[in-house]
Amino acid sequence: MYLTDEQQAILDGRQGELLQKTMETLVRYGEVYEADRMVELDGPVQLVCSFAMAPLRPFFKILGEFKAAGIKTKLPFTADPRPMDFENMGFHGNTVEETVYKKLYSAQPEYEELLKSVGLKDQDAFSCACYFDEIGNTPSYGDKLAWAESSAVVYANSVLGARTNRNSGVIEIFSGILGLTPNFGFMTDEGRKADWVIELKTTKLPRPQILGSAIGFKVMEKVPYIKGLDQYLGSVIDQNAKDFLKDMGAATASNGAVGLYHVENLTPEAKEHGDALIREGAQTYVIDDAELERVKNSYPILWKYEHAIPYKAYIGCPHCSYDQLIQWAEKFEEALVRHNKKRISVDTVICSAPAVIRRFKETPYYEKLTKIGVEIGGVCPLMRVSGMDGVPVITNSNKLRTYSKSRYLDDDELVDVIVTGGGM
C-alpha cells in the first residue's frame, strides 16, 4: 500500500507508539482487502460500539490510552444508541429486566466518559441514524467516511451517495483518530457497481422491511440496482422516501450484508450514471407480490410458545424519524378508536434519537402517546432484548427480528396486537 511521507512517519513511530499501533492496524486492515492507498476522511465517524459490555473491555483500555495521551478524533464523532435511556424510560418494577441491564452494562457511565474524552460530539450523539438532521452527522454526496453501523453505512452509501465501507467496529474509531481510511471496496468507483438487477413488479408499494429482506437474502453482500421502485417513491428523495429507504436498507444489511444499493431514477448515483452502474453479466431477481409473501412466511418463529400473548413491543430499529413518530401517534390513535380502547395492552417502546425525541416532545403527539402507555426512548432495541430470550417480543423491524428472537409483524398488524393484547 502506498503511504505518503507523513503517513509513513506515523507508521515508523515518529509520532509515538500509540499512533504507530493505530496506523499499523489500519494498514494491515487495508492490505487484507488490497487497498492501494489511504484516503483522507471528509466527515466524522459513527462509532458502532456504544455500549459497555464486558467483552469490550480491551477496547476500553485502548480508549483509556488515547485519553491519557490527549489524543482525539479529527472531528467530533457520533455513536450508536445507548442500551438505556433513564430520562425517558424506566423498568417499571421489573426487577429481572433491571438486574439483567445492570449486569450487562454496569460500566456504561465510565465508558461514556471515555467516549467524551476522545471526541464524542455531545450527549445527544447516540443513534444508529446519525444522519438525521437533528443529530448533525449528515454526509454530503461523495464524502469519504469510515463507518461501521450496518444500517448507517447502507444509508450513507445509497441514499446520500457518500462513500464508506462496512468497517469492523474499532476500525472506524482508528480511522477517526488518524483522519484516514484504506481505499478499497465502496471507496472506489469500481466497487460501487451493481452485481444484481432487482426488477420490482408488485401491484403496490411493498413494505420496506419485507422488500429489503428479500433483496438481502438474495444478493447477500453484493450491490443491487433496483428498478421499478421509483414508480411508487418518485424521483425526488423527500422525507417519505428517506424513511422508506432507511428501513428497507436496514433490512438488506441485516438479512444479507448489503452496504450499498442503487434505485433507478431516485438515488444520487443512479440518477447520475443510470445503467452504467450495472456490471456486465449482472444477475436478475424479479420481486412480485407472491415473492414478498413467500419471504415473509419463511421467517422462523423462535418463541417458546408459538401462540403466546406478546409481552413487549419494540418499534424503531433503526431509529424512527420525527415524521415516523407522528405517523405512529396517528396509527395508535386510530387503532384505539377502532377497538374501543383507552390504552394499549402490550408494553411498547418506540425508539428514536435523543434530539428527535426532544423535538417531538414539543408537539401534542408526545403527550397523546405517553398517555396511552407508549414509551418513547433513545435506546437500542436489540440491547434491551439481549437478556429477554424467553420473553415473547413483537416488532416491525426485520433487523431486530434477525438479531433476536423477536417476531416480525407488519405495521398495521403490530398496532392491532399492541392495542388488543391478543395472542398470536
Short mmCIF file of C-alpha atoms in Angstrom, two decimals:
data_model
loop_
_atom_site.label_atom_id
_atom_site.label_comp_id
_atom_site.label_asym_id
_atom_site.label_seq_id
_atom_site.Cartn_x
_atom_site.Cartn_y
_atom_site.Cartn_z
CA MET A 1 0.00 0.00 0.00
CA TYR A 2 1.31 3.43 -0.91
CA LEU A 3 1.76 5.78 2.04
CA THR A 4 2.63 9.46 1.97
CA ASP A 5 5.76 10.58 3.81
CA GLU A 6 3.60 11.83 6.69
CA GLN A 7 1.69 8.55 6.91
CA GLN A 8 4.91 6.55 6.75
CA ALA A 9 6.36 8.66 9.55
CA ILE A 10 3.40 7.75 11.77
CA LEU A 11 3.85 4.07 10.88
CA ASP A 12 7.55 4.37 11.74
CA GLY A 13 6.65 5.63 15.21
CA ARG A 14 7.81 9.22 14.85
CA GLN A 15 4.58 10.47 16.47
CA GLY A 16 4.65 7.97 19.29
CA GLU A 17 3.90 4.29 19.84
CA LEU A 18 0.14 4.73 20.24
CA LEU A 19 -0.39 6.36 16.84
CA GLN A 20 2.07 3.88 15.35
CA LYS A 21 -0.12 0.98 16.52
CA THR A 22 -3.20 2.77 15.23
CA MET A 23 -1.67 3.27 11.79
CA GLU A 24 -0.31 -0.27 11.68
CA THR A 25 -3.81 -1.61 12.36
CA LEU A 26 -5.31 0.43 9.51
CA VAL A 27 -2.50 -0.56 7.14
CA ARG A 28 -2.92 -4.27 7.90
CA TYR A 29 -6.68 -3.94 7.52
CA GLY A 30 -6.25 -2.23 4.15
CA GLU A 31 -3.73 -4.78 2.93
CA VAL A 32 -6.17 -7.63 3.61
CA TYR A 33 -8.53 -6.00 1.10
CA GLU A 34 -5.75 -4.97 -1.29
CA ALA A 35 -6.21 -1.24 -0.74
CA ASP A 36 -3.85 0.80 -2.86
CA ARG A 37 -3.53 3.79 -0.51
CA MET A 38 -5.09 5.75 2.32
CA VAL A 39 -7.67 8.46 1.65
CA GLU A 40 -8.50 11.38 3.92
CA LEU A 41 -11.90 11.44 5.61
CA ASP A 42 -14.33 14.23 4.76
CA GLY A 43 -16.62 13.71 7.74
CA PRO A 44 -16.77 12.34 11.29
CA VAL A 45 -17.01 8.66 12.09
CA GLN A 46 -20.05 6.84 13.50
CA LEU A 47 -18.99 4.52 16.32
CA VAL A 48 -20.83 1.20 16.45
CA CYS A 49 -19.57 0.17 19.92
CA SER A 50 -21.73 2.43 22.08
CA PHE A 51 -22.42 0.01 24.90
CA ALA A 52 -20.27 -1.09 27.84
CA MET A 53 -20.44 -4.88 27.75
CA ALA A 54 -17.68 -6.97 29.33
CA PRO A 55 -16.32 -8.37 26.02
CA LEU A 56 -15.43 -4.79 25.02
CA ARG A 57 -13.05 -4.30 27.95
CA PRO A 58 -9.97 -4.44 25.67
CA PHE A 59 -11.47 -1.56 23.68
CA PHE A 60 -12.00 0.43 26.89
CA LYS A 61 -8.29 0.00 27.58
CA ILE A 62 -7.39 1.38 24.15
CA LEU A 63 -9.67 4.38 24.63
CA GLY A 64 -8.06 4.93 28.03
CA GLU A 65 -4.66 5.09 26.36
CA PHE A 66 -5.93 7.67 23.87
CA LYS A 67 -7.38 9.69 26.75
CA ALA A 68 -4.13 9.56 28.73
CA ALA A 69 -2.19 10.74 25.68
CA GLY A 70 -4.67 13.56 24.95
CA ILE A 71 -5.48 12.08 21.52
CA LYS A 72 -8.89 12.75 19.98
CA THR A 73 -10.59 12.05 16.68
CA LYS A 74 -10.01 14.65 13.97
CA LEU A 75 -13.72 15.55 14.04
CA PRO A 76 -16.31 15.06 16.83
CA PHE A 77 -17.98 11.69 16.27
CA THR A 78 -21.41 10.17 16.85
CA ALA A 79 -22.23 6.73 18.22
CA ASP A 80 -24.89 4.03 18.14
CA PRO A 81 -27.73 4.19 20.72
CA ARG A 82 -27.31 3.68 24.42
CA PRO A 83 -28.66 0.47 25.96
CA MET A 84 -30.87 2.54 28.30
CA ASP A 85 -32.50 5.97 28.42
CA PHE A 86 -33.15 6.87 32.05
CA GLU A 87 -34.52 10.29 31.14
CA ASN A 88 -37.46 8.84 29.22
CA MET A 89 -37.75 5.22 30.32
CA GLY A 90 -37.70 3.06 33.40
CA PHE A 91 -38.02 -0.58 34.40
CA HIS A 92 -41.47 -0.08 35.99
CA GLY A 93 -40.82 -2.52 38.79
CA ASN A 94 -39.45 -5.24 36.52
CA THR A 95 -36.59 -6.32 38.75
CA VAL A 96 -35.44 -9.08 36.39
CA GLU A 97 -35.00 -6.69 33.47
CA GLU A 98 -33.29 -4.14 35.71
CA THR A 99 -30.91 -6.77 37.09
CA VAL A 100 -30.00 -8.02 33.61
CA TYR A 101 -29.40 -4.48 32.38
CA LYS A 102 -27.19 -3.51 35.31
CA LYS A 103 -25.17 -6.70 34.95
CA LEU A 104 -24.66 -6.36 31.19
CA TYR A 105 -23.95 -2.63 31.12
CA SER A 106 -22.53 -1.88 34.55
CA ALA A 107 -19.62 0.14 33.11
CA GLN A 108 -21.77 2.39 30.87
CA PRO A 109 -21.12 5.68 32.75
CA GLU A 110 -17.37 5.04 32.80
CA TYR A 111 -17.41 4.13 29.12
CA GLU A 112 -19.30 7.26 28.08
CA GLU A 113 -16.72 9.38 29.89
CA LEU A 114 -14.04 7.70 27.79
CA LEU A 115 -16.00 8.43 24.61
CA LYS A 116 -16.29 12.11 25.54
CA SER A 117 -12.56 12.29 26.16
CA VAL A 118 -11.70 11.03 22.67
CA GLY A 119 -14.18 13.18 20.74
CA LEU A 120 -17.85 12.24 21.21
CA LYS A 121 -19.91 15.08 19.70
CA ASP A 122 -22.33 15.65 22.59
CA GLN A 123 -24.81 13.96 24.92
CA ASP A 124 -27.35 13.64 22.09
CA ALA A 125 -24.91 11.92 19.74
CA PHE A 126 -26.28 8.41 20.33
CA SER A 127 -28.31 7.00 17.42
CA CYS A 128 -27.97 4.37 14.71
CA ALA A 129 -29.47 7.04 12.42
CA CYS A 130 -26.76 9.66 12.95
CA TYR A 131 -27.61 11.16 9.55
CA PHE A 132 -30.89 12.68 10.85
CA ASP A 133 -30.85 16.47 10.53
CA GLU A 134 -31.42 16.80 14.28
CA ILE A 135 -28.14 14.98 15.00
CA GLY A 136 -25.88 16.67 12.51
CA ASN A 137 -23.67 13.86 11.20
CA THR A 138 -25.12 14.01 7.69
CA PRO A 139 -22.50 13.47 4.99
CA SER A 140 -22.68 15.06 1.56
CA TYR A 141 -22.55 13.40 -1.83
CA GLY A 142 -19.11 11.91 -2.45
CA ASP A 143 -17.83 12.39 1.12
CA LYS A 144 -15.31 9.76 2.21
CA LEU A 145 -16.20 8.19 5.54
CA ALA A 146 -15.28 5.32 7.85
CA TRP A 147 -18.48 3.98 9.47
CA ALA A 148 -19.29 0.55 10.90
CA GLU A 149 -23.00 0.56 11.87
CA SER A 150 -24.59 -1.50 9.09
CA SER A 151 -27.85 0.44 8.73
CA ALA A 152 -26.00 3.77 8.74
CA VAL A 153 -23.43 2.53 6.22
CA VAL A 154 -26.04 1.42 3.69
CA TYR A 155 -27.99 4.67 4.12
CA ALA A 156 -24.92 6.89 3.70
CA ASN A 157 -23.73 4.99 0.62
CA SER A 158 -27.10 4.62 -1.06
CA VAL A 159 -29.40 7.50 -0.11
CA LEU A 160 -26.74 10.18 0.35
CA GLY A 161 -24.13 8.98 -2.13
CA ALA A 162 -21.30 9.22 0.40
CA ARG A 163 -18.57 6.58 0.43
CA THR A 164 -17.84 4.22 3.30
CA ASN A 165 -17.00 0.59 3.64
CA ARG A 166 -18.89 -1.56 6.11
CA ASN A 167 -16.00 -1.45 8.52
CA SER A 168 -15.45 -3.56 11.59
CA GLY A 169 -16.08 -1.95 14.96
CA VAL A 170 -12.96 -0.22 16.40
CA ILE A 171 -11.52 0.18 12.89
CA GLU A 172 -13.78 3.21 12.45
CA ILE A 173 -12.52 4.96 15.59
CA PHE A 174 -8.90 4.34 14.50
CA SER A 175 -9.79 5.95 11.16
CA GLY A 176 -11.33 8.87 13.04
CA ILE A 177 -8.18 9.33 15.11
CA LEU A 178 -5.93 9.48 12.04
CA GLY A 179 -8.47 11.04 9.67
CA LEU A 180 -7.69 8.27 7.18
CA THR A 181 -9.24 5.09 5.81
CA PRO A 182 -7.95 2.46 3.35
CA ASN A 183 -9.05 2.91 -0.26
CA PHE A 184 -10.92 -0.23 -1.36
CA GLY A 185 -14.44 -1.54 -1.88
CA PHE A 186 -17.14 1.14 -1.72
CA MET A 187 -14.49 3.86 -1.65
CA THR A 188 -13.79 3.16 -5.32
CA ASP A 189 -15.88 3.66 -8.47
CA GLU A 190 -15.48 0.02 -9.43
CA GLY A 191 -16.55 -1.20 -6.00
CA ARG A 192 -19.84 0.70 -6.27
CA LYS A 193 -21.09 -1.05 -9.39
CA ALA A 194 -24.12 -3.35 -9.17
CA ASP A 195 -23.88 -7.13 -9.32
CA TRP A 196 -27.66 -7.68 -9.34
CA VAL A 197 -30.63 -6.08 -11.08
CA ILE A 198 -33.79 -6.17 -8.95
CA GLU A 199 -36.95 -5.92 -11.05
CA LEU A 200 -39.84 -4.84 -8.83
CA LYS A 201 -43.19 -5.99 -10.26
CA THR A 202 -45.56 -5.56 -7.32
CA THR A 203 -49.10 -4.18 -7.54
CA LYS A 204 -48.45 -1.62 -4.79
CA LEU A 205 -45.66 -0.11 -2.74
CA PRO A 206 -44.19 -3.03 -0.75
CA ARG A 207 -43.41 -2.93 2.94
CA PRO A 208 -39.80 -1.67 3.13
CA GLN A 209 -38.88 -4.27 5.73
CA ILE A 210 -40.01 -7.18 3.54
CA LEU A 211 -38.60 -5.79 0.31
CA GLY A 212 -35.25 -5.20 1.98
CA SER A 213 -35.35 -8.69 3.46
CA ALA A 214 -36.00 -10.29 0.07
CA ILE A 215 -33.14 -8.35 -1.52
CA GLY A 216 -30.73 -9.11 1.33
CA PHE A 217 -31.49 -12.84 1.27
CA LYS A 218 -30.83 -12.98 -2.47
CA VAL A 219 -27.81 -10.73 -3.09
CA MET A 220 -26.07 -11.13 0.32
CA GLU A 221 -23.06 -8.74 0.31
CA LYS A 222 -23.37 -7.75 -3.36
CA VAL A 223 -24.68 -4.44 -4.74
CA PRO A 224 -28.27 -4.42 -6.11
CA TYR A 225 -29.66 -1.98 -8.69
CA ILE A 226 -33.41 -1.71 -8.05
CA LYS A 227 -35.76 -1.00 -10.93
CA GLY A 228 -39.44 -0.18 -10.51
CA LEU A 229 -39.38 1.32 -7.01
CA ASP A 230 -39.39 4.87 -8.36
CA GLN A 231 -42.95 4.34 -9.67
CA TYR A 232 -44.05 4.44 -6.02
CA LEU A 233 -41.47 6.75 -4.40
CA GLY A 234 -40.98 9.19 -7.29
CA SER A 235 -37.71 10.68 -8.46
CA VAL A 236 -37.03 13.02 -5.51
CA ILE A 237 -35.75 11.84 -2.14
CA ASP A 238 -38.29 13.56 0.12
CA GLN A 239 -38.90 12.62 3.76
CA ASN A 240 -41.24 9.78 2.81
CA ALA A 241 -38.58 8.29 0.55
CA LYS A 242 -35.88 8.77 3.20
CA ASP A 243 -37.90 6.83 5.77
CA PHE A 244 -38.73 4.05 3.33
CA LEU A 245 -35.14 3.69 2.13
CA LYS A 246 -33.82 3.81 5.71
CA ASP A 247 -35.96 0.84 6.76
CA MET A 248 -35.51 -1.06 3.51
CA GLY A 249 -31.75 -0.59 3.65
CA ALA A 250 -31.51 -1.78 7.25
CA ALA A 251 -33.28 -5.00 6.23
CA THR A 252 -30.94 -5.54 3.27
CA ALA A 253 -27.97 -5.07 5.58
CA SER A 254 -29.21 -7.41 8.33
CA ASN A 255 -30.98 -10.11 6.29
CA GLY A 256 -28.00 -10.08 3.95
CA ALA A 257 -24.88 -7.93 4.18
CA VAL A 258 -25.72 -5.15 1.71
CA GLY A 259 -23.67 -1.99 2.17
CA LEU A 260 -24.87 -0.15 -0.94
CA TYR A 261 -27.88 -0.25 -3.25
CA HIS A 262 -28.98 1.91 -6.16
CA VAL A 263 -32.58 2.80 -7.00
CA GLU A 264 -33.22 3.70 -10.62
CA ASN A 265 -34.21 7.37 -11.12
CA LEU A 266 -34.04 8.06 -7.39
CA THR A 267 -30.76 7.58 -5.51
CA PRO A 268 -27.95 10.04 -6.40
CA GLU A 269 -25.57 7.79 -8.29
CA ALA A 270 -28.37 6.02 -10.16
CA LYS A 271 -29.70 9.40 -11.31
CA GLU A 272 -26.23 10.48 -12.42
CA HIS A 273 -24.97 7.27 -14.05
CA GLY A 274 -28.06 5.14 -14.76
CA ASP A 275 -27.49 1.64 -16.13
CA ALA A 276 -23.76 2.32 -16.43
CA LEU A 277 -23.62 1.30 -12.76
CA ILE A 278 -24.66 -2.26 -13.65
CA ARG A 279 -21.81 -4.69 -14.19
CA GLU A 280 -21.71 -6.77 -17.33
CA GLY A 281 -23.21 -10.18 -16.57
CA ALA A 282 -25.21 -8.95 -13.59
CA GLN A 283 -27.88 -11.41 -12.39
CA THR A 284 -31.59 -10.54 -12.27
CA TYR A 285 -34.06 -11.11 -9.43
CA VAL A 286 -37.77 -10.46 -10.02
CA ILE A 287 -39.82 -9.50 -6.98
CA ASP A 288 -43.62 -9.59 -7.17
CA ASP A 289 -46.38 -9.81 -4.56
CA ALA A 290 -46.10 -13.59 -4.31
CA GLU A 291 -42.35 -13.46 -3.76
CA LEU A 292 -42.71 -10.95 -0.93
CA GLU A 293 -45.37 -13.13 0.69
CA ARG A 294 -43.09 -16.16 0.38
CA VAL A 295 -40.23 -14.29 2.04
CA LYS A 296 -42.40 -13.11 4.93
CA ASN A 297 -43.82 -16.60 5.50
CA SER A 298 -40.30 -18.02 5.66
CA TYR A 299 -39.42 -16.25 8.91
CA PRO A 300 -39.00 -18.77 11.74
CA ILE A 301 -40.96 -18.31 14.96
CA LEU A 302 -38.45 -18.54 17.78
CA TRP A 303 -40.80 -18.08 20.70
CA LYS A 304 -41.02 -20.95 23.18
CA TYR A 305 -44.80 -20.96 22.74
CA GLU A 306 -45.90 -20.01 19.23
CA HIS A 307 -49.29 -18.65 20.30
CA ALA A 308 -48.14 -16.80 23.40
CA ILE A 309 -49.51 -13.39 24.35
CA PRO A 310 -46.86 -10.75 23.49
CA TYR A 311 -45.11 -9.26 26.50
CA LYS A 312 -43.25 -6.39 24.84
CA ALA A 313 -43.22 -4.48 21.54
CA TYR A 314 -40.34 -2.50 20.05
CA ILE A 315 -40.63 -0.05 17.17
CA GLY A 316 -37.72 1.87 15.69
CA CYS A 317 -34.81 -0.35 14.69
CA PRO A 318 -33.23 1.64 13.11
CA HIS A 319 -34.44 4.70 14.99
CA CYS A 320 -37.67 6.38 13.90
CA SER A 321 -37.52 9.78 12.25
CA TYR A 322 -39.56 12.74 13.50
CA ASP A 323 -42.13 12.14 10.77
CA GLN A 324 -42.39 8.47 11.69
CA LEU A 325 -43.05 9.33 15.33
CA ILE A 326 -46.01 11.45 14.24
CA GLN A 327 -47.25 8.67 11.96
CA TRP A 328 -47.11 6.16 14.81
CA ALA A 329 -49.04 8.50 17.09
CA GLU A 330 -51.77 8.71 14.47
CA LYS A 331 -51.78 4.93 13.93
CA PHE A 332 -52.27 4.29 17.63
CA GLU A 333 -54.99 6.91 17.89
CA GLU A 334 -56.92 5.30 15.03
CA ALA A 335 -56.44 1.78 16.39
CA LEU A 336 -57.70 2.70 19.84
CA VAL A 337 -60.88 4.15 18.32
CA ARG A 338 -61.26 1.09 16.08
CA HIS A 339 -61.04 -1.31 19.03
CA ASN A 340 -62.85 0.94 21.53
CA LYS A 341 -59.84 1.07 23.86
CA LYS A 342 -58.36 3.82 26.05
CA ARG A 343 -54.84 2.42 26.48
CA ILE A 344 -52.59 -0.08 24.80
CA SER A 345 -52.46 -3.65 26.13
CA VAL A 346 -48.82 -4.57 25.34
CA ASP A 347 -45.90 -2.63 26.80
CA THR A 348 -44.48 -0.72 23.85
CA VAL A 349 -41.32 1.28 23.27
CA ILE A 350 -40.80 3.49 20.21
CA CYS A 351 -37.13 4.23 19.73
CA SER A 352 -35.65 7.39 18.24
CA ALA A 353 -32.64 9.67 18.57
CA PRO A 354 -32.44 11.87 21.71
CA ALA A 355 -32.55 15.10 19.69
CA VAL A 356 -35.51 13.87 17.66
CA ILE A 357 -37.37 12.92 20.85
CA ARG A 358 -36.72 16.37 22.28
CA ARG A 359 -38.24 17.94 19.17
CA PHE A 360 -41.18 15.52 19.28
CA LYS A 361 -41.89 16.41 22.91
CA GLU A 362 -42.82 19.91 21.74
CA THR A 363 -45.80 18.51 19.81
CA PRO A 364 -49.17 17.36 21.22
CA TYR A 365 -48.47 13.91 19.79
CA TYR A 366 -45.95 13.14 22.53
CA GLU A 367 -48.47 13.51 25.34
CA LYS A 368 -51.05 11.52 23.36
CA LEU A 369 -48.65 8.58 23.03
CA THR A 370 -47.39 8.58 26.59
CA LYS A 371 -50.94 8.95 27.94
CA ILE A 372 -51.99 5.68 26.29
CA GLY A 373 -48.96 3.86 27.68
CA VAL A 374 -46.37 4.10 24.89
CA GLU A 375 -42.79 4.88 25.92
CA ILE A 376 -40.50 6.86 23.63
CA GLY A 377 -36.81 6.39 24.32
CA GLY A 378 -33.40 6.70 22.74
CA VAL A 379 -32.36 3.11 23.35
CA CYS A 380 -31.18 0.39 21.02
CA PRO A 381 -33.99 -2.22 20.96
CA LEU A 382 -31.52 -5.04 20.43
CA MET A 383 -29.65 -4.17 23.60
CA ARG A 384 -32.91 -4.09 25.53
CA VAL A 385 -33.96 -7.57 24.37
CA SER A 386 -30.50 -9.11 24.79
CA GLY A 387 -31.44 -10.69 28.09
CA MET A 388 -35.06 -11.47 27.16
CA ASP A 389 -34.70 -14.68 25.13
CA GLY A 390 -37.64 -16.34 26.85
CA VAL A 391 -39.91 -13.31 26.53
CA PRO A 392 -42.33 -13.01 23.56
CA VAL A 393 -41.37 -9.73 21.86
CA ILE A 394 -43.05 -8.33 18.74
CA THR A 395 -41.59 -5.77 16.35
CA ASN A 396 -41.97 -4.21 12.91
CA SER A 397 -38.20 -4.33 12.41
CA ASN A 398 -36.62 -7.01 10.26
CA LYS A 399 -33.26 -6.08 11.72
CA LEU A 400 -34.43 -6.72 15.28
CA ARG A 401 -36.15 -9.92 14.17
CA THR A 402 -32.92 -11.15 12.61
CA TYR A 403 -30.67 -10.43 15.58
CA SER A 404 -33.03 -11.62 18.33
CA LYS A 405 -35.97 -13.97 18.94
CA SER A 406 -38.46 -11.18 18.29
CA ARG A 407 -41.40 -11.85 15.99
CA TYR A 408 -41.99 -9.65 12.95
CA LEU A 409 -45.38 -8.07 12.20
CA ASP A 410 -46.31 -5.50 9.55
CA ASP A 411 -47.17 -2.06 10.95
CA ASP A 412 -50.95 -2.48 10.85
CA GLU A 413 -50.81 -5.98 12.38
CA LEU A 414 -48.44 -4.73 15.06
CA VAL A 415 -50.65 -1.83 16.12
CA ASP A 416 -53.74 -4.03 16.40
CA VAL A 417 -51.94 -6.62 18.54
CA ILE A 418 -50.44 -3.93 20.78
CA VAL A 419 -53.83 -2.32 21.31
CA THR A 420 -55.85 -5.52 21.86
CA GLY A 421 -53.18 -7.61 23.58
CA GLY A 422 -54.42 -10.73 21.85
CA GLY A 423 -52.38 -13.90 21.43
CA MET A 424 -50.68 -14.69 18.16
#
